[in-house]
């Protein structure tokens, strides 16, 4: 399965580990994926610049192979104090149940996010990171030009054909096309008030037909069947999230891993309740209780900050009912594997299917 993407990224297999932010993409996970033939990705969305530099150094101590970093593009948002106060009030009974005190109101501005993002870009250049992907938007023309001067391979994330075309037109090297099956927050950036419902295997061939740059498929892919199906529809690689989340090297909470390993496809639903941005996760008491307030919640990142103490307390108490249990739509295919075993199984299964098709055809 060697192709343009494997050659460009200098990897053995057309597999990227999704850059899951929030502590899941530990140096051990990122390095293991790269060491075993894929491309490991640091999810730097919630890392401050010093944390990012430290994690890059830790990954390099564990692998000499290529790896990448994913950044969140900062977006402007309106901070409505009354809206935030109302959302905070709706969380009162949950904080009482978890026995945690009311936090101070969140203080964050677009300028704070922009400054952190610009510092992250500076660190990537200084550390000579070879691959950078972007979520929730696109870098500026000047930023792309600067990163290209430092020989960085740039990847954009799209959830519609229109977004994918913009990724190509702005000069990026690769496009991740992300279907609605994906877990967690998707990379939507043109219509952030809704969530594109197009599934991957509908969206993928349409995007491929409109692009000249290589496409990486993402959303619900867990095994060799998904890999081969994506390649059959025009992708040159896949990006897998939930499959790596349940691996032993992942930094996901043990309760989160267990919840996915025991979930069904009906449990993975879309919600705005945790962050103010649409995301797919396993339904639990928090989502069910807060769903009646969903239309009145403040946008990301305000709601994300408002629920931060609840998610941390629930994790400390091993309580899955109030954690954000992000998961794609294929949890029944998840395994408690090591990264090495997962990649080996994916590639072995894909080859077995290829061989069977070849024998049948000839």
Short mmCIF file of C-alpha atoms in Angstrom, two decimals:
data_model
loop_
_atom_site.label_atom_id
_atom_site.label_comp_id
_atom_site.label_asym_id
_atom_site.label_seq_id
_atom_site.Cartn_x
_atom_site.Cartn_y
_atom_site.Cartn_z
CA UNK A 1 0.00 0.00 0.00
CA UNK A 2 2.84 2.40 -0.76
CA UNK A 3 1.65 5.63 -2.33
CA UNK A 4 2.14 9.39 -2.40
CA UNK A 5 1.10 9.80 1.25
CA UNK A 6 3.33 7.07 2.65
CA UNK A 7 6.25 8.47 0.66
CA UNK A 8 5.58 12.08 1.64
CA UNK A 9 5.19 11.25 5.34
CA UNK A 10 7.98 8.66 5.28
CA UNK A 11 5.82 5.91 6.83
CA UNK A 12 5.51 2.19 6.09
CA UNK A 13 1.72 1.93 6.29
CA UNK A 14 -1.06 4.36 5.26
CA UNK A 15 -2.19 4.86 8.86
CA UNK A 16 -2.21 8.08 10.88
CA UNK A 17 -3.13 8.20 14.55
CA UNK A 18 -5.74 10.90 15.08
CA UNK A 19 -4.37 13.83 17.13
CA UNK A 20 -6.74 13.52 20.08
CA UNK A 21 -6.25 16.45 22.47
CA UNK A 22 -6.74 16.38 26.22
CA UNK A 23 -4.05 13.95 27.32
CA UNK A 24 -4.88 10.95 25.13
CA UNK A 25 -1.91 11.32 22.77
CA UNK A 26 0.83 10.57 25.25
CA UNK A 27 4.44 10.48 24.05
CA UNK A 28 4.23 6.69 24.43
CA UNK A 29 1.24 6.48 22.08
CA UNK A 30 2.66 8.86 19.48
CA UNK A 31 6.06 7.17 19.45
CA UNK A 32 4.58 3.66 19.33
CA UNK A 33 2.51 4.49 16.24
CA UNK A 34 5.54 5.95 14.47
CA UNK A 35 7.81 3.09 15.57
CA UNK A 36 5.41 0.52 14.14
CA UNK A 37 4.98 2.04 10.70
CA UNK A 38 2.27 4.68 11.03
CA UNK A 39 2.39 8.40 11.77
CA UNK A 40 1.94 9.35 15.42
CA UNK A 41 0.38 12.75 16.08
CA UNK A 42 0.57 14.96 19.18
CA UNK A 43 -2.82 16.51 19.92
CA UNK A 44 -1.63 19.95 21.04
CA UNK A 45 -4.99 21.72 21.09
CA UNK A 46 -5.01 22.15 24.88
CA UNK A 47 -1.25 22.28 25.46
CA UNK A 48 0.43 25.53 26.36
CA UNK A 49 3.68 26.30 24.49
CA UNK A 50 5.94 24.93 27.25
CA UNK A 51 3.93 21.71 27.46
CA UNK A 52 4.13 21.31 23.70
CA UNK A 53 7.90 21.69 23.64
CA UNK A 54 8.24 19.19 26.49
CA UNK A 55 6.03 16.64 24.74
CA UNK A 56 7.95 16.96 21.45
CA UNK A 57 11.17 16.28 23.37
CA UNK A 58 9.63 13.26 25.12
CA UNK A 59 8.42 11.78 21.83
CA UNK A 60 11.90 12.21 20.33
CA UNK A 61 13.39 10.28 23.23
CA UNK A 62 11.14 7.34 22.28
CA UNK A 63 11.37 7.35 18.47
CA UNK A 64 13.64 8.45 15.65
CA UNK A 65 10.77 8.15 13.17
CA UNK A 66 8.64 10.96 11.79
CA UNK A 67 5.67 12.25 13.84
CA UNK A 68 3.38 15.24 13.65
CA UNK A 69 1.61 17.87 15.76
CA UNK A 70 -1.98 19.06 15.47
CA UNK A 71 -3.00 22.62 16.36
CA UNK A 72 -6.42 24.20 16.89
CA UNK A 73 -6.99 27.33 14.81
CA UNK A 74 -8.29 30.04 17.19
CA UNK A 75 -11.68 31.40 16.22
CA UNK A 76 -13.45 34.53 17.41
CA UNK A 77 -16.30 33.97 19.83
CA UNK A 78 -18.79 36.08 21.72
CA UNK A 79 -18.63 35.90 25.49
CA UNK A 80 -22.12 36.61 26.78
CA UNK A 81 -21.88 36.78 30.57
CA UNK A 82 -25.63 36.24 31.06
CA UNK A 83 -25.57 33.19 28.80
CA UNK A 84 -22.57 31.83 30.67
CA UNK A 85 -24.21 32.50 34.03
CA UNK A 86 -27.30 30.62 32.90
CA UNK A 87 -25.24 27.67 31.74
CA UNK A 88 -23.30 27.70 35.00
CA UNK A 89 -26.52 27.66 36.98
CA UNK A 90 -27.69 24.58 35.09
CA UNK A 91 -24.50 22.82 36.23
CA UNK A 92 -25.09 23.58 39.92
CA UNK A 93 -26.89 20.33 40.80
CA UNK A 94 -24.19 18.28 39.07
CA UNK A 95 -21.43 20.02 41.02
CA UNK A 96 -23.37 19.40 44.20
CA UNK A 97 -23.71 15.71 43.34
CA UNK A 98 -19.95 15.46 42.69
CA UNK A 99 -19.23 17.46 45.86
CA UNK A 100 -17.24 20.22 44.15
CA UNK A 101 -17.44 23.95 44.78
CA UNK A 102 -18.56 26.57 42.29
CA UNK A 103 -15.61 27.77 40.18
CA UNK A 104 -14.66 31.31 39.30
CA UNK A 105 -16.18 32.52 36.00
CA UNK A 106 -13.92 31.59 33.06
CA UNK A 107 -11.71 34.32 31.66
CA UNK A 108 -10.52 33.72 28.14
CA UNK A 109 -10.41 35.91 25.06
CA UNK A 110 -9.70 35.35 21.40
CA UNK A 111 -6.42 37.22 21.87
CA UNK A 112 -5.37 34.71 24.55
CA UNK A 113 -6.00 31.82 22.16
CA UNK A 114 -4.28 33.60 19.26
CA UNK A 115 -1.15 34.34 21.30
CA UNK A 116 -0.87 30.72 22.43
CA UNK A 117 -1.37 29.47 18.87
CA UNK A 118 1.33 31.77 17.50
CA UNK A 119 3.72 30.56 20.19
CA UNK A 120 2.93 26.97 19.26
CA UNK A 121 3.78 27.70 15.62
CA UNK A 122 7.10 29.23 16.70
CA UNK A 123 7.95 26.11 18.71
CA UNK A 124 7.15 23.80 15.78
CA UNK A 125 9.59 25.74 13.62
CA UNK A 126 12.29 25.85 16.31
CA UNK A 127 11.91 22.11 16.99
CA UNK A 128 11.92 21.32 13.25
CA UNK A 129 8.71 19.28 13.43
CA UNK A 130 8.16 17.73 10.00
CA UNK A 131 4.35 17.45 9.93
CA UNK A 132 1.65 19.81 11.21
CA UNK A 133 -2.10 19.39 10.88
CA UNK A 134 -4.79 21.95 11.66
CA UNK A 135 -8.32 21.65 13.04
CA UNK A 136 -11.23 24.13 13.25
CA UNK A 137 -9.87 26.34 10.50
CA UNK A 138 -6.97 27.22 8.24
CA UNK A 139 -3.67 29.01 8.86
CA UNK A 140 -3.12 32.37 7.18
CA UNK A 141 -1.28 32.66 3.87
CA UNK A 142 1.72 34.12 5.69
CA UNK A 143 1.77 31.29 8.22
CA UNK A 144 1.64 28.67 5.47
CA UNK A 145 4.41 30.40 3.56
CA UNK A 146 6.60 30.52 6.68
CA UNK A 147 5.98 26.86 7.60
CA UNK A 148 6.68 25.79 4.02
CA UNK A 149 10.00 27.62 4.11
CA UNK A 150 10.91 25.32 6.97
CA UNK A 151 9.96 22.23 4.92
CA UNK A 152 6.91 21.37 7.01
CA UNK A 153 4.24 19.09 5.54
CA UNK A 154 0.83 20.70 6.16
CA UNK A 155 -2.46 18.86 6.62
CA UNK A 156 -5.92 20.43 6.82
CA UNK A 157 -9.09 18.89 8.26
CA UNK A 158 -12.38 19.07 6.34
CA UNK A 159 -15.93 17.86 6.96
CA UNK A 160 -17.38 19.01 3.62
CA UNK A 161 -16.20 19.14 0.02
CA UNK A 162 -16.15 22.94 0.18
CA UNK A 163 -13.82 22.87 3.18
CA UNK A 164 -11.57 20.32 1.44
CA UNK A 165 -11.31 22.54 -1.65
CA UNK A 166 -10.32 25.50 0.52
CA UNK A 167 -7.59 23.38 2.11
CA UNK A 168 -6.16 22.65 -1.33
CA UNK A 169 -6.53 26.21 -2.60
CA UNK A 170 -4.65 27.67 0.34
CA UNK A 171 -1.65 25.49 -0.48
CA UNK A 172 -1.74 22.65 2.01
CA UNK A 173 -0.23 19.27 1.09
CA UNK A 174 -2.88 16.83 2.32
CA UNK A 175 -6.54 16.91 3.34
CA UNK A 176 -8.11 14.82 6.08
CA UNK A 177 -11.73 14.25 5.07
CA UNK A 178 -13.66 13.54 8.24
CA UNK A 179 -17.08 11.88 8.15
CA UNK A 180 -19.83 12.27 10.73
CA UNK A 181 -18.89 8.89 12.24
CA UNK A 182 -15.82 10.47 13.87
CA UNK A 183 -15.52 10.68 17.64
CA UNK A 184 -14.98 13.87 19.58
CA UNK A 185 -14.95 17.28 17.90
CA UNK A 186 -14.78 17.30 14.12
CA UNK A 187 -12.79 19.84 12.13
CA UNK A 188 -15.74 21.85 10.80
CA UNK A 189 -14.81 25.47 10.12
CA UNK A 190 -17.16 26.95 7.48
CA UNK A 191 -20.48 26.33 9.22
CA UNK A 192 -19.66 26.04 12.88
CA UNK A 193 -23.24 26.52 14.10
CA UNK A 194 -24.26 23.09 12.80
CA UNK A 195 -22.60 19.75 12.21
CA UNK A 196 -22.33 18.33 8.70
CA UNK A 197 -24.10 14.98 8.75
CA UNK A 198 -22.40 13.45 5.70
CA UNK A 199 -20.96 10.04 6.46
CA UNK A 200 -17.39 9.26 5.43
CA UNK A 201 -18.14 6.85 2.60
CA UNK A 202 -20.54 9.36 1.04
CA UNK A 203 -18.27 12.38 1.58
CA UNK A 204 -14.98 10.71 0.65
CA UNK A 205 -15.46 10.00 -3.09
CA UNK A 206 -17.04 13.41 -3.59
CA UNK A 207 -14.03 15.11 -1.99
CA UNK A 208 -11.57 12.96 -3.96
CA UNK A 209 -13.28 13.97 -7.21
CA UNK A 210 -12.81 17.66 -6.40
CA UNK A 211 -9.20 17.57 -5.19
CA UNK A 212 -5.77 17.17 -6.72
CA UNK A 213 -3.92 16.75 -3.41
CA UNK A 214 -4.03 13.34 -1.65
CA UNK A 215 -6.89 12.61 0.74
CA UNK A 216 -6.74 10.92 4.15
CA UNK A 217 -10.03 9.34 5.31
CA UNK A 218 -11.25 9.68 8.91
CA UNK A 219 -14.34 8.72 10.84
CA UNK A 220 -15.31 5.31 12.22
CA UNK A 221 -12.35 3.41 10.70
CA UNK A 222 -11.20 0.71 13.09
CA UNK A 223 -9.76 -2.20 11.11
CA UNK A 224 -8.39 -3.50 7.82
CA UNK A 225 -11.85 -3.56 6.25
CA UNK A 226 -12.26 0.16 6.87
CA UNK A 227 -8.77 0.89 5.58
CA UNK A 228 -9.33 -1.03 2.36
CA UNK A 229 -12.80 0.47 1.85
CA UNK A 230 -11.40 3.99 2.22
CA UNK A 231 -8.61 3.29 -0.25
CA UNK A 232 -11.14 1.80 -2.68
CA UNK A 233 -13.02 5.11 -2.55
CA UNK A 234 -9.95 7.16 -3.37
CA UNK A 235 -8.21 7.84 -0.07
CA UNK A 236 -4.47 7.22 0.14
CA UNK A 237 -4.42 6.76 3.92
CA UNK A 238 -6.69 6.66 6.95
CA UNK A 239 -6.67 8.52 10.25
CA UNK A 240 -7.85 6.41 13.19
CA UNK A 241 -8.84 7.82 16.57
CA UNK A 242 -11.05 5.60 18.70
CA UNK A 243 -9.09 2.50 17.65
CA UNK A 244 -5.92 4.01 19.15
CA UNK A 245 -7.74 5.54 22.14
CA UNK A 246 -8.35 2.10 23.65
CA UNK A 247 -4.75 0.96 23.12
CA UNK A 248 -2.59 0.37 26.18
CA UNK A 249 -0.26 3.29 25.33
CA UNK A 250 -3.14 5.79 25.15
CA UNK A 251 -3.50 8.35 27.92
CA UNK A 252 -7.30 8.03 27.98
CA UNK A 253 -8.75 7.41 31.44
CA UNK A 254 -9.28 3.73 32.23
CA UNK A 255 -13.00 4.42 32.73
CA UNK A 256 -13.16 6.01 29.26
CA UNK A 257 -11.46 3.00 27.68
CA UNK A 258 -13.76 0.57 29.50
CA UNK A 259 -16.85 2.52 28.45
CA UNK A 260 -15.89 2.27 24.77
CA UNK A 261 -15.02 -1.42 25.02
CA UNK A 262 -18.51 -2.13 26.44
CA UNK A 263 -20.50 0.29 24.26
CA UNK A 264 -22.69 -0.31 21.23
CA UNK A 265 -23.01 1.81 18.09
CA UNK A 266 -26.26 3.27 19.48
CA UNK A 267 -24.40 4.77 22.45
CA UNK A 268 -22.26 7.15 20.36
CA UNK A 269 -24.29 10.35 19.95
CA UNK A 270 -23.71 14.02 19.08
CA UNK A 271 -23.80 16.58 21.87
CA UNK A 272 -22.92 20.22 22.60
CA UNK A 273 -23.32 19.85 26.35
CA UNK A 274 -19.66 19.44 27.31
CA UNK A 275 -17.98 22.07 25.16
CA UNK A 276 -20.51 24.18 23.27
CA UNK A 277 -19.26 22.59 20.02
CA UNK A 278 -20.80 19.50 18.44
CA UNK A 279 -18.88 16.36 19.37
CA UNK A 280 -19.59 12.63 19.32
CA UNK A 281 -19.37 10.70 22.56
CA UNK A 282 -21.04 7.97 24.57
CA UNK A 283 -24.31 9.07 26.13
CA UNK A 284 -24.33 9.31 29.91
CA UNK A 285 -26.17 11.12 32.71
CA UNK A 286 -24.46 14.45 32.03
CA UNK A 287 -25.55 14.52 28.39
CA UNK A 288 -29.09 13.40 29.25
CA UNK A 289 -29.47 15.98 32.04
CA UNK A 290 -27.98 18.85 30.05
CA UNK A 291 -29.65 18.09 26.71
CA UNK A 292 -32.66 20.23 27.64
CA UNK A 293 -30.32 23.24 27.89
CA UNK A 294 -28.37 22.44 24.71
CA UNK A 295 -29.85 25.23 22.60
CA UNK A 296 -28.99 27.92 25.17
CA UNK A 297 -25.41 26.92 25.96
CA UNK A 298 -22.56 29.35 25.26
CA UNK A 299 -20.20 28.49 22.38
CA UNK A 300 -16.82 26.83 22.51
CA UNK A 301 -14.54 27.46 24.37
CA UNK A 302 -16.77 29.04 27.05
CA UNK A 303 -18.87 25.93 27.75
CA UNK A 304 -15.71 23.82 27.59
CA UNK A 305 -14.23 25.91 30.42
CA UNK A 306 -17.47 25.88 32.42
CA UNK A 307 -17.57 22.07 32.49
CA UNK A 308 -13.85 21.55 33.01
CA UNK A 309 -14.09 21.14 36.79
CA UNK A 310 -16.93 18.63 36.41
CA UNK A 311 -15.02 16.49 33.93
CA UNK A 312 -11.90 16.52 36.12
CA UNK A 313 -13.84 15.66 39.29
CA UNK A 314 -15.71 12.84 37.55
CA UNK A 315 -12.41 11.41 36.27
CA UNK A 316 -10.86 11.61 39.75
CA UNK A 317 -13.92 9.78 41.13
CA UNK A 318 -13.89 7.16 38.31
CA UNK A 319 -17.43 8.24 37.45
CA UNK A 320 -18.19 7.76 33.73
CA UNK A 321 -21.58 9.46 33.99
CA UNK A 322 -20.06 12.95 34.08
CA UNK A 323 -16.97 12.47 31.89
CA UNK A 324 -16.76 13.38 28.20
CA UNK A 325 -16.44 9.87 26.76
CA UNK A 326 -15.55 10.77 23.18
CA UNK A 327 -15.99 7.90 20.74
CA UNK A 328 -16.61 7.30 17.06
CA UNK A 329 -19.59 5.34 15.78
CA UNK A 330 -17.81 1.96 15.75
CA UNK A 331 -17.08 1.20 19.42
CA UNK A 332 -17.89 -2.50 19.10
CA UNK A 333 -14.79 -2.83 16.91
CA UNK A 334 -12.48 -1.38 19.59
CA UNK A 335 -9.85 -3.63 21.18
CA UNK A 336 -7.61 -3.33 24.23
CA UNK A 337 -4.53 -3.92 22.09
CA UNK A 338 -1.04 -2.55 22.11
CA UNK A 339 -0.33 -0.18 19.21
CA UNK A 340 1.92 -2.80 17.63
CA UNK A 341 -0.81 -5.45 17.66
CA UNK A 342 -3.47 -3.05 16.37
CA UNK A 343 -1.39 -1.94 13.37
CA UNK A 344 -0.34 -5.51 12.60
CA UNK A 345 -3.97 -6.70 12.69
CA UNK A 346 -5.19 -3.84 10.51
CA UNK A 347 -2.57 -4.49 7.85
CA UNK A 348 -2.94 -8.27 8.01
CA UNK A 349 -6.70 -8.05 7.57
CA UNK A 350 -6.39 -5.59 4.68
CA UNK A 351 -3.88 -7.86 2.92
CA UNK A 352 -6.09 -10.92 3.45
CA UNK A 353 -9.04 -9.14 1.81
CA UNK A 354 -6.85 -7.90 -1.04
CA UNK A 355 -5.58 -11.42 -1.67
CA UNK A 356 -9.12 -12.83 -1.63
CA UNK A 357 -10.31 -10.20 -4.12
CA UNK A 358 -7.32 -10.89 -6.37
CA UNK A 359 -7.91 -14.65 -6.34
CA UNK A 360 -11.62 -14.18 -7.06
CA UNK A 361 -10.92 -11.76 -9.92
CA UNK A 362 -8.30 -13.92 -11.59
#
